[in-house]
Amino acid sequence: MTNVRDDLAPTGVLRASINLGNPVLAQGTPAEPRGVTVDIAREIARRLDVQLELICFDAARKSFEAMTTGQADICFLAIDPARAGQVAFTAPYLAIEGVFVVPQDSGLKAVADVDATGIRVGVKEGSAYDLYLTRTLQEATIVRGDEGVEVFRAEGLEVGAGIRQPVTQWVADHPEYRLIEQPFMQIQQAVGTTKARHPETVAYLNALVQEFVSVNITLGES
Protein backbone atom coordinates (compact mmCIF):
# COMPACT_ATOMS: atom_id res chain seq x y z
CA MET A 1 0.00 0.00 0.00
CA THR A 2 2.81 2.41 0.87
CA ASN A 3 4.34 2.04 -2.59
CA VAL A 4 0.98 2.66 -4.28
CA ARG A 5 0.28 5.68 -2.10
CA ASP A 6 3.71 7.17 -2.70
CA ASP A 7 3.41 6.58 -6.43
CA LEU A 8 -0.12 7.92 -6.86
CA ALA A 9 -0.11 10.72 -4.27
CA PRO A 10 3.53 11.52 -3.46
CA THR A 11 2.61 14.82 -1.79
CA GLY A 12 0.18 13.12 0.57
CA VAL A 13 -2.76 14.68 -1.30
CA LEU A 14 -4.64 12.87 -4.07
CA ARG A 15 -5.45 15.43 -6.76
CA ALA A 16 -8.50 14.35 -8.75
CA SER A 17 -9.51 16.07 -11.98
CA ILE A 18 -13.32 16.35 -12.12
CA ASN A 19 -15.26 17.15 -15.30
CA LEU A 20 -18.36 19.17 -14.40
CA GLY A 21 -19.12 19.44 -18.11
CA ASN A 22 -20.69 15.96 -18.08
CA PRO A 23 -23.69 16.10 -15.72
CA VAL A 24 -24.04 12.33 -15.75
CA LEU A 25 -20.69 12.05 -13.95
CA ALA A 26 -20.48 15.20 -11.83
CA GLN A 27 -22.78 18.00 -10.78
CA GLY A 28 -22.65 21.01 -8.50
CA THR A 29 -20.06 23.76 -8.50
CA PRO A 30 -16.25 23.81 -8.39
CA ALA A 31 -16.55 24.69 -4.71
CA GLU A 32 -19.06 21.91 -3.98
CA PRO A 33 -18.92 19.20 -6.64
CA ARG A 34 -20.89 16.00 -6.27
CA GLY A 35 -21.67 12.89 -8.29
CA VAL A 36 -20.27 9.50 -9.12
CA THR A 37 -16.75 10.68 -9.97
CA VAL A 38 -16.53 12.67 -6.75
CA ASP A 39 -17.70 9.60 -4.81
CA ILE A 40 -15.04 7.44 -6.45
CA ALA A 41 -12.29 9.99 -5.82
CA ARG A 42 -13.24 10.25 -2.16
CA GLU A 43 -13.22 6.50 -1.73
CA ILE A 44 -9.82 6.12 -3.41
CA ALA A 45 -8.37 8.81 -1.14
CA ARG A 46 -9.92 7.13 1.91
CA ARG A 47 -8.43 3.76 0.97
CA LEU A 48 -5.02 5.36 0.46
CA ASP A 49 -5.37 7.31 3.73
CA VAL A 50 -4.51 10.63 2.08
CA GLN A 51 -6.20 14.00 1.73
CA LEU A 52 -8.24 14.70 -1.41
CA GLU A 53 -8.14 17.77 -3.64
CA LEU A 54 -10.87 18.05 -6.27
CA ILE A 55 -9.82 20.12 -9.29
CA CYS A 56 -12.87 20.93 -11.39
CA PHE A 57 -13.14 21.71 -15.10
CA ASP A 58 -15.97 22.28 -17.56
CA ALA A 59 -14.76 19.94 -20.30
CA ALA A 60 -13.16 16.52 -20.64
CA ARG A 61 -10.24 17.87 -22.66
CA LYS A 62 -9.32 20.23 -19.80
CA SER A 63 -9.57 17.43 -17.27
CA PHE A 64 -7.34 15.30 -19.49
CA GLU A 65 -4.79 18.09 -19.91
CA ALA A 66 -4.65 18.66 -16.15
CA MET A 67 -3.56 15.10 -15.57
CA THR A 68 -1.15 14.83 -18.47
CA THR A 69 0.56 18.10 -17.47
CA GLY A 70 1.00 17.04 -13.86
CA GLN A 71 -1.73 19.17 -12.27
CA ALA A 72 -3.75 16.10 -11.24
CA ASP A 73 -3.00 12.52 -10.21
CA ILE A 74 -6.18 10.86 -11.46
CA CYS A 75 -8.94 11.79 -13.88
CA PHE A 76 -12.28 10.42 -15.01
CA LEU A 77 -12.53 10.00 -18.76
CA ALA A 78 -14.07 7.91 -21.48
CA ILE A 79 -11.80 5.13 -22.66
CA ASP A 80 -10.58 6.16 -26.09
CA PRO A 81 -7.62 5.15 -28.30
CA ALA A 82 -6.71 8.82 -28.80
CA ARG A 83 -6.05 9.11 -25.07
CA ALA A 84 -4.58 5.68 -24.42
CA GLY A 85 -1.07 6.78 -25.34
CA GLN A 86 -0.96 9.05 -22.29
CA VAL A 87 -3.53 7.54 -19.94
CA ALA A 88 -3.55 4.21 -18.11
CA PHE A 89 -7.23 3.34 -17.79
CA THR A 90 -9.00 1.10 -15.30
CA ALA A 91 -11.93 -1.09 -16.22
CA PRO A 92 -15.06 1.00 -16.87
CA TYR A 93 -17.29 1.91 -13.95
CA LEU A 94 -20.14 3.24 -16.09
CA ALA A 95 -21.37 3.24 -19.68
CA ILE A 96 -23.29 6.14 -21.17
CA GLU A 97 -24.69 6.64 -24.67
CA GLY A 98 -23.87 9.15 -27.35
CA VAL A 99 -26.90 10.28 -29.38
CA PHE A 100 -27.72 12.62 -32.24
CA VAL A 101 -30.29 15.44 -32.24
CA VAL A 102 -31.85 16.87 -35.40
CA PRO A 103 -34.58 19.36 -36.31
CA GLN A 104 -38.11 17.93 -36.14
CA ASP A 105 -38.53 18.17 -39.91
CA SER A 106 -35.16 16.57 -40.70
CA GLY A 107 -35.11 13.67 -43.10
CA LEU A 108 -32.42 12.00 -40.98
CA LYS A 109 -34.03 9.07 -39.15
CA ALA A 110 -31.20 6.70 -38.25
CA VAL A 111 -27.55 6.87 -37.18
CA ALA A 112 -26.47 5.57 -40.59
CA ASP A 113 -28.15 8.55 -42.28
CA VAL A 114 -25.83 11.05 -40.59
CA ASP A 115 -22.59 10.18 -42.36
CA ALA A 116 -23.36 11.82 -45.68
CA THR A 117 -21.97 14.63 -47.80
CA GLY A 118 -23.38 17.99 -46.77
CA ILE A 119 -24.22 16.92 -43.22
CA ARG A 120 -22.58 19.00 -40.48
CA VAL A 121 -22.40 17.57 -36.97
CA GLY A 122 -21.96 19.80 -33.92
CA VAL A 123 -19.83 18.33 -31.12
CA LYS A 124 -18.30 19.44 -27.85
CA GLU A 125 -14.62 19.95 -28.60
CA GLY A 126 -12.38 17.27 -27.08
CA SER A 127 -15.26 15.13 -25.83
CA ALA A 128 -15.26 11.35 -26.15
CA TYR A 129 -17.82 11.54 -28.93
CA ASP A 130 -15.75 14.20 -30.74
CA LEU A 131 -12.81 11.79 -30.75
CA TYR A 132 -15.02 8.88 -31.83
CA LEU A 133 -16.83 10.74 -34.61
CA THR A 134 -13.56 12.21 -35.87
CA ARG A 135 -12.35 8.64 -36.41
CA THR A 136 -15.54 7.18 -37.82
CA LEU A 137 -17.35 9.77 -39.92
CA GLN A 138 -16.22 9.59 -43.53
CA GLU A 139 -18.50 12.05 -45.36
CA ALA A 140 -20.09 14.31 -42.75
CA THR A 141 -18.27 17.39 -41.45
CA ILE A 142 -17.60 17.93 -37.73
CA VAL A 143 -18.14 21.40 -36.27
CA ARG A 144 -16.67 21.88 -32.79
CA GLY A 145 -17.84 24.18 -30.03
CA ASP A 146 -18.18 24.51 -26.28
CA GLU A 147 -21.33 22.32 -26.38
CA GLY A 148 -22.45 20.06 -29.21
CA VAL A 149 -26.13 20.97 -29.09
CA GLU A 150 -25.44 24.68 -28.73
CA VAL A 151 -23.14 24.91 -31.74
CA PHE A 152 -25.71 22.79 -33.62
CA ARG A 153 -28.47 25.30 -32.86
CA ALA A 154 -26.40 28.49 -33.13
CA GLU A 155 -24.97 27.62 -36.55
CA GLY A 156 -28.06 25.91 -37.94
CA LEU A 157 -26.30 22.58 -38.42
CA GLU A 158 -28.01 19.44 -39.62
CA VAL A 159 -27.05 17.34 -36.56
CA GLY A 160 -25.92 17.82 -32.98
CA ALA A 161 -24.17 15.20 -30.86
CA GLY A 162 -24.16 14.69 -27.12
CA ILE A 163 -24.78 12.42 -24.15
CA ARG A 164 -28.26 10.93 -23.94
CA GLN A 165 -29.41 12.26 -20.56
CA PRO A 166 -28.62 15.97 -21.01
CA VAL A 167 -29.56 15.93 -24.70
CA THR A 168 -32.92 14.34 -23.87
CA GLN A 169 -33.58 17.14 -21.40
CA TRP A 170 -32.45 19.74 -23.94
CA VAL A 171 -34.89 18.36 -26.52
CA ALA A 172 -37.70 18.46 -23.95
CA ASP A 173 -36.96 22.16 -23.52
CA HIS A 174 -36.67 22.74 -27.29
CA PRO A 175 -39.55 20.83 -28.95
CA GLU A 176 -38.54 21.99 -32.41
CA TYR A 177 -35.83 19.32 -32.24
CA ARG A 178 -35.89 15.54 -31.78
CA LEU A 179 -33.53 12.72 -30.90
CA ILE A 180 -32.39 9.96 -33.16
CA GLU A 181 -33.12 7.36 -30.49
CA GLN A 182 -30.54 4.82 -31.61
CA PRO A 183 -27.20 5.59 -29.89
CA PHE A 184 -24.23 6.11 -32.15
CA MET A 185 -21.79 4.91 -29.48
CA GLN A 186 -21.45 3.45 -26.01
CA ILE A 187 -19.10 5.60 -23.95
CA GLN A 188 -17.15 3.55 -21.40
CA GLN A 189 -16.16 5.75 -18.45
CA ALA A 190 -13.06 4.83 -16.43
CA VAL A 191 -10.56 6.16 -13.93
CA GLY A 192 -7.32 7.23 -15.55
CA THR A 193 -3.82 8.03 -14.40
CA THR A 194 -0.58 8.68 -16.23
CA LYS A 195 1.36 5.99 -18.04
CA ALA A 196 4.32 6.80 -15.78
CA ARG A 197 2.65 5.09 -12.81
CA HIS A 198 3.93 1.71 -11.68
CA PRO A 199 1.93 -1.27 -12.98
CA GLU A 200 1.06 -2.14 -9.37
CA THR A 201 -0.57 1.28 -8.95
CA VAL A 202 -2.72 0.87 -12.05
CA ALA A 203 -3.65 -2.66 -10.95
CA TYR A 204 -4.66 -1.32 -7.53
CA LEU A 205 -6.92 1.33 -9.08
CA ASN A 206 -8.41 -1.24 -11.42
CA ALA A 207 -9.19 -3.60 -8.54
CA LEU A 208 -10.84 -0.77 -6.60
CA VAL A 209 -13.04 0.20 -9.53
CA GLN A 210 -14.10 -3.40 -10.08
CA GLU A 211 -14.95 -3.65 -6.39
CA PHE A 212 -16.98 -0.43 -6.52
CA VAL A 213 -18.96 -1.68 -9.50
CA SER A 214 -19.56 -5.11 -7.98
CA VAL A 215 -21.10 -3.69 -4.80
CA ASN A 216 -22.58 -0.61 -6.50
CA ILE A 217 -21.23 1.74 -3.86
CA THR A 218 -20.59 4.65 -6.19
CA LEU A 219 -23.56 4.70 -8.50
CA GLY A 220 -26.28 6.00 -6.21
CA GLU A 221 -27.26 9.55 -5.45
CA SER A 222 -24.49 11.76 -4.13
PDB file of C-alpha atoms in Angstrom:
ATOM      1  CA  MET A   1       0.000   0.000   0.000  1.00  0.00           C
ATOM      2  CA  THR A   2       2.808   2.408   0.869  1.00  0.00           C
ATOM      3  CA  ASN A   3       4.338   2.042  -2.589  1.00  0.00           C
ATOM      4  CA  VAL A   4       0.982   2.663  -4.281  1.00  0.00           C
ATOM      5  CA  ARG A   5       0.277   5.681  -2.096  1.00  0.00           C
ATOM      6  CA  ASP A   6       3.711   7.172  -2.696  1.00  0.00           C
ATOM      7  CA  ASP A   7       3.410   6.575  -6.432  1.00  0.00           C
ATOM      8  CA  LEU A   8      -0.120   7.924  -6.860  1.00  0.00           C
ATOM      9  CA  ALA A   9      -0.113  10.723  -4.271  1.00  0.00           C
ATOM     10  CA  PRO A  10       3.529  11.517  -3.462  1.00  0.00           C
ATOM     11  CA  THR A  11       2.610  14.825  -1.792  1.00  0.00           C
ATOM     12  CA  GLY A  12       0.176  13.125   0.571  1.00  0.00           C
ATOM     13  CA  VAL A  13      -2.755  14.678  -1.303  1.00  0.00           C
ATOM     14  CA  LEU A  14      -4.636  12.875  -4.069  1.00  0.00           C
ATOM     15  CA  ARG A  15      -5.454  15.426  -6.761  1.00  0.00           C
ATOM     16  CA  ALA A  16      -8.500  14.348  -8.752  1.00  0.00           C
ATOM     17  CA  SER A  17      -9.510  16.065 -11.979  1.00  0.00           C
ATOM     18  CA  ILE A  18     -13.321  16.350 -12.125  1.00  0.00           C
ATOM     19  CA  ASN A  19     -15.263  17.150 -15.303  1.00  0.00           C
ATOM     20  CA  LEU A  20     -18.355  19.172 -14.403  1.00  0.00           C
ATOM     21  CA  GLY A  21     -19.122  19.438 -18.114  1.00  0.00           C
ATOM     22  CA  ASN A  22     -20.685  15.961 -18.078  1.00  0.00           C
ATOM     23  CA  PRO A  23     -23.689  16.101 -15.724  1.00  0.00           C
ATOM     24  CA  VAL A  24     -24.042  12.327 -15.749  1.00  0.00           C
ATOM     25  CA  LEU A  25     -20.692  12.053 -13.952  1.00  0.00           C
ATOM     26  CA  ALA A  26     -20.482  15.196 -11.830  1.00  0.00           C
ATOM     27  CA  GLN A  27     -22.781  17.997 -10.783  1.00  0.00           C
ATOM     28  CA  GLY A  28     -22.650  21.014  -8.501  1.00  0.00           C
ATOM     29  CA  THR A  29     -20.055  23.760  -8.504  1.00  0.00           C
ATOM     30  CA  PRO A  30     -16.246  23.810  -8.385  1.00  0.00           C
ATOM     31  CA  ALA A  31     -16.553  24.689  -4.707  1.00  0.00           C
ATOM     32  CA  GLU A  32     -19.059  21.913  -3.984  1.00  0.00           C
ATOM     33  CA  PRO A  33     -18.920  19.202  -6.638  1.00  0.00           C
ATOM     34  CA  ARG A  34     -20.889  15.996  -6.274  1.00  0.00           C
ATOM     35  CA  GLY A  35     -21.675  12.895  -8.288  1.00  0.00           C
ATOM     36  CA  VAL A  36     -20.270   9.498  -9.124  1.00  0.00           C
ATOM     37  CA  THR A  37     -16.747  10.684  -9.973  1.00  0.00           C
ATOM     38  CA  VAL A  38     -16.534  12.667  -6.746  1.00  0.00           C
ATOM     39  CA  ASP A  39     -17.697   9.598  -4.813  1.00  0.00           C
ATOM     40  CA  ILE A  40     -15.037   7.437  -6.449  1.00  0.00           C
ATOM     41  CA  ALA A  41     -12.287   9.994  -5.822  1.00  0.00           C
ATOM     42  CA  ARG A  42     -13.242  10.254  -2.163  1.00  0.00           C
ATOM     43  CA  GLU A  43     -13.220   6.501  -1.730  1.00  0.00           C
ATOM     44  CA  ILE A  44      -9.821   6.115  -3.408  1.00  0.00           C
ATOM     45  CA  ALA A  45      -8.372   8.809  -1.136  1.00  0.00           C
ATOM     46  CA  ARG A  46      -9.921   7.125   1.906  1.00  0.00           C
ATOM     47  CA  ARG A  47      -8.426   3.761   0.970  1.00  0.00           C
ATOM     48  CA  LEU A  48      -5.021   5.364   0.461  1.00  0.00           C
ATOM     49  CA  ASP A  49      -5.374   7.313   3.729  1.00  0.00           C
ATOM     50  CA  VAL A  50      -4.513  10.630   2.077  1.00  0.00           C
ATOM     51  CA  GLN A  51      -6.198  14.003   1.732  1.00  0.00           C
ATOM     52  CA  LEU A  52      -8.237  14.702  -1.407  1.00  0.00           C
ATOM     53  CA  GLU A  53      -8.137  17.772  -3.640  1.00  0.00           C
ATOM     54  CA  LEU A  54     -10.872  18.051  -6.274  1.00  0.00           C
ATOM     55  CA  ILE A  55      -9.818  20.117  -9.293  1.00  0.00           C
ATOM     56  CA  CYS A  56     -12.872  20.933 -11.390  1.00  0.00           C
ATOM     57  CA  PHE A  57     -13.142  21.706 -15.102  1.00  0.00           C
ATOM     58  CA  ASP A  58     -15.974  22.277 -17.556  1.00  0.00           C
ATOM     59  CA  ALA A  59     -14.759  19.941 -20.301  1.00  0.00           C
ATOM     60  CA  ALA A  60     -13.158  16.515 -20.639  1.00  0.00           C
ATOM     61  CA  ARG A  61     -10.239  17.871 -22.655  1.00  0.00           C
ATOM     62  CA  LYS A  62      -9.323  20.231 -19.800  1.00  0.00           C
ATOM     63  CA  SER A  63      -9.570  17.426 -17.266  1.00  0.00           C
ATOM     64  CA  PHE A  64      -7.340  15.297 -19.493  1.00  0.00           C
ATOM     65  CA  GLU A  65      -4.795  18.088 -19.907  1.00  0.00           C
ATOM     66  CA  ALA A  66      -4.649  18.661 -16.152  1.00  0.00           C
ATOM     67  CA  MET A  67      -3.563  15.098 -15.569  1.00  0.00           C
ATOM     68  CA  THR A  68      -1.145  14.834 -18.474  1.00  0.00           C
ATOM     69  CA  THR A  69       0.563  18.099 -17.473  1.00  0.00           C
ATOM     70  CA  GLY A  70       0.998  17.039 -13.856  1.00  0.00           C
ATOM     71  CA  GLN A  71      -1.726  19.168 -12.270  1.00  0.00           C
ATOM     72  CA  ALA A  72      -3.752  16.104 -11.243  1.00  0.00           C
ATOM     73  CA  ASP A  73      -3.000  12.522 -10.208  1.00  0.00           C
ATOM     74  CA  ILE A  74      -6.179  10.865 -11.464  1.00  0.00           C
ATOM     75  CA  CYS A  75      -8.935  11.795 -13.875  1.00  0.00           C
ATOM     76  CA  PHE A  76     -12.282  10.417 -15.008  1.00  0.00           C
ATOM     77  CA  LEU A  77     -12.526   9.998 -18.764  1.00  0.00           C
ATOM     78  CA  ALA A  78     -14.067   7.908 -21.478  1.00  0.00           C
ATOM     79  CA  ILE A  79     -11.795   5.129 -22.657  1.00  0.00           C
ATOM     80  CA  ASP A  80     -10.577   6.156 -26.094  1.00  0.00           C
ATOM     81  CA  PRO A  81      -7.623   5.153 -28.297  1.00  0.00           C
ATOM     82  CA  ALA A  82      -6.706   8.820 -28.800  1.00  0.00           C
ATOM     83  CA  ARG A  83      -6.053   9.115 -25.066  1.00  0.00           C
ATOM     84  CA  ALA A  84      -4.577   5.680 -24.425  1.00  0.00           C
ATOM     85  CA  GLY A  85      -1.067   6.782 -25.339  1.00  0.00           C
ATOM     86  CA  GLN A  86      -0.955   9.045 -22.286  1.00  0.00           C
ATOM     87  CA  VAL A  87      -3.529   7.542 -19.941  1.00  0.00           C
ATOM     88  CA  ALA A  88      -3.545   4.209 -18.112  1.00  0.00           C
ATOM     89  CA  PHE A  89      -7.233   3.338 -17.789  1.00  0.00           C
ATOM     90  CA  THR A  90      -9.003   1.096 -15.304  1.00  0.00           C
ATOM     91  CA  ALA A  91     -11.929  -1.093 -16.221  1.00  0.00           C
ATOM     92  CA  PRO A  92     -15.057   1.001 -16.873  1.00  0.00           C
ATOM     93  CA  TYR A  93     -17.286   1.905 -13.953  1.00  0.00           C
ATOM     94  CA  LEU A  94     -20.145   3.236 -16.088  1.00  0.00           C
ATOM     95  CA  ALA A  95     -21.366   3.240 -19.682  1.00  0.00           C
ATOM     96  CA  ILE A  96     -23.295   6.144 -21.173  1.00  0.00           C
ATOM     97  CA  GLU A  97     -24.688   6.639 -24.666  1.00  0.00           C
ATOM     98  CA  GLY A  98     -23.875   9.153 -27.349  1.00  0.00           C
ATOM     99  CA  VAL A  99     -26.900  10.280 -29.378  1.00  0.00           C
ATOM    100  CA  PHE A 100     -27.723  12.620 -32.240  1.00  0.00           C
ATOM    101  CA  VAL A 101     -30.287  15.435 -32.237  1.00  0.00           C
ATOM    102  CA  VAL A 102     -31.848  16.869 -35.400  1.00  0.00           C
ATOM    103  CA  PRO A 103     -34.584  19.362 -36.313  1.00  0.00           C
ATOM    104  CA  GLN A 104     -38.106  17.928 -36.138  1.00  0.00           C
ATOM    105  CA  ASP A 105     -38.527  18.168 -39.914  1.00  0.00           C
ATOM    106  CA  SER A 106     -35.156  16.574 -40.705  1.00  0.00           C
ATOM    107  CA  GLY A 107     -35.112  13.666 -43.098  1.00  0.00           C
ATOM    108  CA  LEU A 108     -32.421  11.997 -40.984  1.00  0.00           C
ATOM    109  CA  LYS A 109     -34.034   9.071 -39.152  1.00  0.00           C
ATOM    110  CA  ALA A 110     -31.197   6.701 -38.245  1.00  0.00           C
ATOM    111  CA  VAL A 111     -27.553   6.870 -37.182  1.00  0.00           C
ATOM    112  CA  ALA A 112     -26.471   5.572 -40.591  1.00  0.00           C
ATOM    113  CA  ASP A 113     -28.147   8.548 -42.281  1.00  0.00           C
ATOM    114  CA  VAL A 114     -25.833  11.046 -40.588  1.00  0.00           C
ATOM    115  CA  ASP A 115     -22.591  10.181 -42.358  1.00  0.00           C
ATOM    116  CA  ALA A 116     -23.360  11.815 -45.681  1.00  0.00           C
ATOM    117  CA  THR A 117     -21.974  14.627 -47.804  1.00  0.00           C
ATOM    118  CA  GLY A 118     -23.380  17.992 -46.773  1.00  0.00           C
ATOM    119  CA  ILE A 119     -24.225  16.923 -43.218  1.00  0.00           C
ATOM    120  CA  ARG A 120     -22.582  19.002 -40.485  1.00  0.00           C
ATOM    121  CA  VAL A 121     -22.403  17.567 -36.972  1.00  0.00           C
ATOM    122  CA  GLY A 122     -21.961  19.796 -33.922  1.00  0.00           C
ATOM    123  CA  VAL A 123     -19.829  18.326 -31.123  1.00  0.00           C
ATOM    124  CA  LYS A 124     -18.296  19.438 -27.850  1.00  0.00           C
ATOM    125  CA  GLU A 125     -14.622  19.950 -28.601  1.00  0.00           C
ATOM    126  CA  GLY A 126     -12.382  17.273 -27.079  1.00  0.00           C
ATOM    127  CA  SER A 127     -15.256  15.133 -25.827  1.00  0.00           C
ATOM    128  CA  ALA A 128     -15.262  11.350 -26.151  1.00  0.00           C
ATOM    129  CA  TYR A 129     -17.818  11.542 -28.931  1.00  0.00           C
ATOM    130  CA  ASP A 130     -15.748  14.202 -30.744  1.00  0.00           C
ATOM    131  CA  LEU A 131     -12.805  11.785 -30.748  1.00  0.00           C
ATOM    132  CA  TYR A 132     -15.022   8.879 -31.832  1.00  0.00           C
ATOM    133  CA  LEU A 133     -16.829  10.735 -34.610  1.00  0.00           C
ATOM    134  CA  THR A 134     -13.561  12.206 -35.868  1.00  0.00           C
ATOM    135  CA  ARG A 135     -12.348   8.645 -36.413  1.00  0.00           C
ATOM    136  CA  THR A 136     -15.537   7.176 -37.818  1.00  0.00           C
ATOM    137  CA  LEU A 137     -17.355   9.769 -39.924  1.00  0.00           C
ATOM    138  CA  GLN A 138     -16.225   9.588 -43.535  1.00  0.00           C
ATOM    139  CA  GLU A 139     -18.499  12.050 -45.364  1.00  0.00           C
ATOM    140  CA  ALA A 140     -20.090  14.311 -42.752  1.00  0.00           C
ATOM    141  CA  THR A 141     -18.270  17.389 -41.448  1.00  0.00           C
ATOM    142  CA  ILE A 142     -17.601  17.926 -37.731  1.00  0.00           C
ATOM    143  CA  VAL A 143     -18.141  21.405 -36.270  1.00  0.00           C
ATOM    144  CA  ARG A 144     -16.671  21.879 -32.788  1.00  0.00           C
ATOM    145  CA  GLY A 145     -17.842  24.182 -30.033  1.00  0.00           C
ATOM    146  CA  ASP A 146     -18.182  24.506 -26.279  1.00  0.00           C
ATOM    147  CA  GLU A 147     -21.325  22.324 -26.384  1.00  0.00           C
ATOM    148  CA  GLY A 148     -22.449  20.064 -29.214  1.00  0.00           C
ATOM    149  CA  VAL A 149     -26.133  20.974 -29.089  1.00  0.00           C
ATOM    150  CA  GLU A 150     -25.443  24.680 -28.734  1.00  0.00           C
ATOM    151  CA  VAL A 151     -23.141  24.911 -31.742  1.00  0.00           C
ATOM    152  CA  PHE A 152     -25.714  22.790 -33.618  1.00  0.00           C
ATOM    153  CA  ARG A 153     -28.472  25.299 -32.859  1.00  0.00           C
ATOM    154  CA  ALA A 154     -26.404  28.488 -33.131  1.00  0.00           C
ATOM    155  CA  GLU A 155     -24.972  27.625 -36.547  1.00  0.00           C
ATOM    156  CA  GLY A 156     -28.059  25.914 -37.941  1.00  0.00           C
ATOM    157  CA  LEU A 157     -26.299  22.584 -38.420  1.00  0.00           C
ATOM    158  CA  GLU A 158     -28.006  19.442 -39.620  1.00  0.00           C
ATOM    159  CA  VAL A 159     -27.049  17.341 -36.562  1.00  0.00           C
ATOM    160  CA  GLY A 160     -25.919  17.825 -32.977  1.00  0.00           C
ATOM    161  CA  ALA A 161     -24.173  15.198 -30.864  1.00  0.00           C
ATOM    162  CA  GLY A 162     -24.164  14.693 -27.120  1.00  0.00           C
ATOM    163  CA  ILE A 163     -24.785  12.424 -24.147  1.00  0.00           C
ATOM    164  CA  ARG A 164     -28.263  10.926 -23.936  1.00  0.00           C
ATOM    165  CA  GLN A 165     -29.409  12.255 -20.559  1.00  0.00           C
ATOM    166  CA  PRO A 166     -28.623  15.975 -21.007  1.00  0.00           C
ATOM    167  CA  VAL A 167     -29.564  15.926 -24.697  1.00  0.00           C
ATOM    168  CA  THR A 168     -32.919  14.338 -23.866  1.00  0.00           C
ATOM    169  CA  GLN A 169     -33.577  17.143 -21.397  1.00  0.00           C
ATOM    170  CA  TRP A 170     -32.454  19.736 -23.943  1.00  0.00           C
ATOM    171  CA  VAL A 171     -34.891  18.359 -26.525  1.00  0.00           C
ATOM    172  CA  ALA A 172     -37.696  18.461 -23.953  1.00  0.00           C
ATOM    173  CA  ASP A 173     -36.956  22.165 -23.525  1.00  0.00           C
ATOM    174  CA  HIS A 174     -36.670  22.735 -27.291  1.00  0.00           C
ATOM    175  CA  PRO A 175     -39.548  20.826 -28.946  1.00  0.00           C
ATOM    176  CA  GLU A 176     -38.544  21.989 -32.406  1.00  0.00           C
ATOM    177  CA  TYR A 177     -35.833  19.319 -32.236  1.00  0.00           C
ATOM    178  CA  ARG A 178     -35.895  15.539 -31.775  1.00  0.00           C
ATOM    179  CA  LEU A 179     -33.532  12.720 -30.902  1.00  0.00           C
ATOM    180  CA  ILE A 180     -32.393   9.956 -33.164  1.00  0.00           C
ATOM    181  CA  GLU A 181     -33.117   7.364 -30.487  1.00  0.00           C
ATOM    182  CA  GLN A 182     -30.538   4.820 -31.606  1.00  0.00           C
ATOM    183  CA  PRO A 183     -27.200   5.594 -29.892  1.00  0.00           C
ATOM    184  CA  PHE A 184     -24.226   6.112 -32.155  1.00  0.00           C
ATOM    185  CA  MET A 185     -21.788   4.911 -29.480  1.00  0.00           C
ATOM    186  CA  GLN A 186     -21.455   3.451 -26.007  1.00  0.00           C
ATOM    187  CA  ILE A 187     -19.098   5.601 -23.951  1.00  0.00           C
ATOM    188  CA  GLN A 188     -17.152   3.552 -21.396  1.00  0.00           C
ATOM    189  CA  GLN A 189     -16.162   5.745 -18.447  1.00  0.00           C
ATOM    190  CA  ALA A 190     -13.061   4.828 -16.429  1.00  0.00           C
ATOM    191  CA  VAL A 191     -10.558   6.156 -13.926  1.00  0.00           C
ATOM    192  CA  GLY A 192      -7.323   7.226 -15.551  1.00  0.00           C
ATOM    193  CA  THR A 193      -3.822   8.025 -14.400  1.00  0.00           C
ATOM    194  CA  THR A 194      -0.579   8.684 -16.227  1.00  0.00           C
ATOM    195  CA  LYS A 195       1.364   5.990 -18.041  1.00  0.00           C
ATOM    196  CA  ALA A 196       4.317   6.799 -15.775  1.00  0.00           C
ATOM    197  CA  ARG A 197       2.646   5.091 -12.806  1.00  0.00           C
ATOM    198  CA  HIS A 198       3.927   1.707 -11.680  1.00  0.00           C
ATOM    199  CA  PRO A 199       1.928  -1.272 -12.980  1.00  0.00           C
ATOM    200  CA  GLU A 200       1.063  -2.140  -9.374  1.00  0.00           C
ATOM    201  CA  THR A 201      -0.574   1.280  -8.950  1.00  0.00           C
ATOM    202  CA  VAL A 202      -2.724   0.868 -12.047  1.00  0.00           C
ATOM    203  CA  ALA A 203      -3.648  -2.662 -10.952  1.00  0.00           C
ATOM    204  CA  TYR A 204      -4.659  -1.316  -7.532  1.00  0.00           C
ATOM    205  CA  LEU A 205      -6.916   1.333  -9.077  1.00  0.00           C
ATOM    206  CA  ASN A 206      -8.405  -1.242 -11.417  1.00  0.00           C
ATOM    207  CA  ALA A 207      -9.186  -3.600  -8.543  1.00  0.00           C
ATOM    208  CA  LEU A 208     -10.836  -0.775  -6.598  1.00  0.00           C
ATOM    209  CA  VAL A 209     -13.044   0.199  -9.535  1.00  0.00           C
ATOM    210  CA  GLN A 210     -14.096  -3.402 -10.080  1.00  0.00           C
ATOM    211  CA  GLU A 211     -14.953  -3.649  -6.389  1.00  0.00           C
ATOM    212  CA  PHE A 212     -16.977  -0.429  -6.516  1.00  0.00           C
ATOM    213  CA  VAL A 213     -18.957  -1.676  -9.499  1.00  0.00           C
ATOM    214  CA  SER A 214     -19.559  -5.113  -7.979  1.00  0.00           C
ATOM    215  CA  VAL A 215     -21.096  -3.692  -4.804  1.00  0.00           C
ATOM    216  CA  ASN A 216     -22.582  -0.610  -6.504  1.00  0.00           C
ATOM    217  CA  ILE A 217     -21.229   1.738  -3.857  1.00  0.00           C
ATOM    218  CA  THR A 218     -20.593   4.645  -6.194  1.00  0.00           C
ATOM    219  CA  LEU A 219     -23.558   4.705  -8.503  1.00  0.00           C
ATOM    220  CA  GLY A 220     -26.278   5.998  -6.211  1.00  0.00           C
ATOM    221  CA  GLU A 221     -27.255   9.551  -5.448  1.00  0.00           C
ATOM    222  CA  SER A 222     -24.491  11.758  -4.131  1.00  0.00           C
TER     223      SER A 222
END
